[in-house]
Amino acid sequence: EIDTMASNNRTEGSENGEEGIKVAIRMRPLNTKETKAARVWRVLQKYNSITQTTSEGKPLPERVTGRTFFTFDKAFGEKSTTREVYNEIAQGIVESVVNGLNGTIFAYG
């Protein structure tokens, strides 16, 4: 349902080579079974978050951080392309590795 990418890289704009971890997600489109469910996961790109909503996209009466609402360093919606994810998340890591720094990209899904 959700692809996650955790990256270990220098902090953006860092001049002293500090390391940092970023976690990004990319939501795939819901399948037929999921669209018929009472609760579905939706990306709130503006807030870099995902939340459970009704299948019509309306908020649930209860919102529980850590159960029905999660925030990330970056959240990509169902229409995001692989190129967009690469450009915003992976490209800097790859460039750092080419320049001799360590970097890790972990992708699941």
Short mmCIF file of C-alpha atoms in Angstrom, two decimals:
data_model
loop_
_atom_site.label_atom_id
_atom_site.label_comp_id
_atom_site.label_asym_id
_atom_site.label_seq_id
_atom_site.Cartn_x
_atom_site.Cartn_y
_atom_site.Cartn_z
CA GLU A 1 0.00 0.00 0.00
CA ILE A 2 2.85 2.41 0.80
CA ASP A 3 6.41 2.50 -0.57
CA THR A 4 8.86 3.87 1.97
CA MET A 5 12.32 5.23 1.38
CA ALA A 6 14.74 6.01 4.18
CA SER A 7 17.85 7.82 3.17
CA ASN A 8 21.05 8.50 5.03
CA ASN A 9 22.73 11.58 3.62
CA ARG A 10 24.38 14.85 4.50
CA THR A 11 21.93 17.43 5.72
CA GLU A 12 20.91 19.63 2.80
CA GLY A 13 22.95 22.79 2.71
CA SER A 14 25.37 21.42 5.25
CA GLU A 15 28.92 22.58 4.80
CA ASN A 16 30.42 20.37 7.51
CA GLY A 17 29.24 17.01 6.11
CA GLU A 18 26.70 16.27 8.85
CA GLU A 19 24.72 13.11 8.38
CA GLY A 20 20.99 12.90 8.50
CA ILE A 21 18.16 10.50 7.94
CA LYS A 22 15.13 11.34 5.84
CA VAL A 23 12.04 9.22 5.49
CA ALA A 24 9.80 9.61 2.46
CA ILE A 25 6.78 7.69 1.27
CA ARG A 26 5.13 7.22 -2.07
CA MET A 27 1.53 6.04 -2.03
CA ARG A 28 0.43 3.74 -4.82
CA PRO A 29 -3.10 3.99 -6.23
CA LEU A 30 -5.69 2.05 -4.24
CA ASN A 31 -6.83 -1.25 -5.70
CA THR A 32 -10.52 -2.14 -6.18
CA LYS A 33 -10.81 -3.91 -2.84
CA GLU A 34 -9.24 -0.96 -1.01
CA THR A 35 -11.50 1.64 -2.63
CA LYS A 36 -14.52 -0.27 -1.28
CA ALA A 37 -13.19 -0.36 2.29
CA ALA A 38 -14.71 1.85 4.98
CA ARG A 39 -11.28 3.38 5.73
CA VAL A 40 -8.53 4.17 3.22
CA TRP A 41 -5.12 5.81 3.42
CA ARG A 42 -4.70 9.18 1.67
CA VAL A 43 -1.63 11.37 1.15
CA LEU A 44 -1.76 14.97 2.36
CA GLN A 45 1.18 16.23 0.27
CA LYS A 46 0.91 19.76 1.60
CA TYR A 47 1.63 18.41 5.09
CA ASN A 48 3.95 15.53 4.04
CA SER A 49 1.56 13.21 5.84
CA ILE A 50 -0.76 10.28 5.32
CA THR A 51 -4.07 9.81 7.06
CA GLN A 52 -6.96 7.41 7.10
CA THR A 53 -10.20 8.76 5.68
CA THR A 54 -13.55 7.38 4.63
CA SER A 55 -13.60 5.91 1.13
CA GLU A 56 -15.19 9.20 0.01
CA GLY A 57 -12.15 11.10 1.32
CA LYS A 58 -13.85 12.59 4.38
CA PRO A 59 -11.94 12.78 7.67
CA LEU A 60 -12.57 10.09 10.26
CA PRO A 61 -14.20 11.27 13.49
CA GLU A 62 -11.12 10.15 15.42
CA ARG A 63 -7.60 11.11 14.36
CA VAL A 64 -4.91 9.37 16.35
CA THR A 65 -1.28 10.29 15.63
CA GLY A 66 0.67 7.08 15.27
CA ARG A 67 -2.44 5.07 14.30
CA THR A 68 -4.46 7.00 11.73
CA PHE A 69 -2.09 9.89 10.94
CA PHE A 70 1.66 9.87 10.14
CA THR A 71 4.05 12.66 9.10
CA PHE A 72 7.24 12.19 7.05
CA ASP A 73 10.04 14.32 5.65
CA LYS A 74 8.36 13.99 2.27
CA ALA A 75 5.12 12.38 1.08
CA PHE A 76 4.46 11.65 -2.59
CA GLY A 77 0.91 11.11 -3.81
CA GLU A 78 -0.55 8.43 -6.05
CA LYS A 79 0.20 10.42 -9.20
CA SER A 80 3.86 11.06 -8.36
CA THR A 81 6.34 9.61 -10.82
CA THR A 82 9.47 7.64 -10.11
CA ARG A 83 11.45 10.53 -11.63
CA GLU A 84 9.93 12.99 -9.11
CA VAL A 85 10.84 10.71 -6.21
CA TYR A 86 14.38 10.26 -7.56
CA ASN A 87 14.90 13.99 -8.16
CA GLU A 88 13.70 15.02 -4.70
CA ILE A 89 15.06 12.16 -2.58
CA ALA A 90 17.67 9.99 -4.25
CA GLN A 91 19.60 12.27 -6.59
CA GLY A 92 21.46 14.11 -3.82
CA ILE A 93 22.41 10.83 -2.18
CA VAL A 94 23.72 9.39 -5.45
CA GLU A 95 25.76 12.56 -6.09
CA SER A 96 27.21 12.36 -2.57
CA VAL A 97 28.22 8.72 -3.09
CA VAL A 98 29.89 9.58 -6.40
CA ASN A 99 31.87 12.24 -4.51
CA GLY A 100 33.09 9.70 -1.95
CA LEU A 101 30.55 10.01 0.87
CA ASN A 102 28.50 7.14 2.24
CA GLY A 103 24.82 6.98 1.37
CA THR A 104 21.97 4.52 1.67
CA ILE A 105 18.62 4.35 -0.05
CA PHE A 106 16.20 1.75 1.26
CA ALA A 107 13.07 1.15 -0.78
CA TYR A 108 10.32 -1.32 0.04
CA GLY A 109 7.16 -2.20 -1.80
#
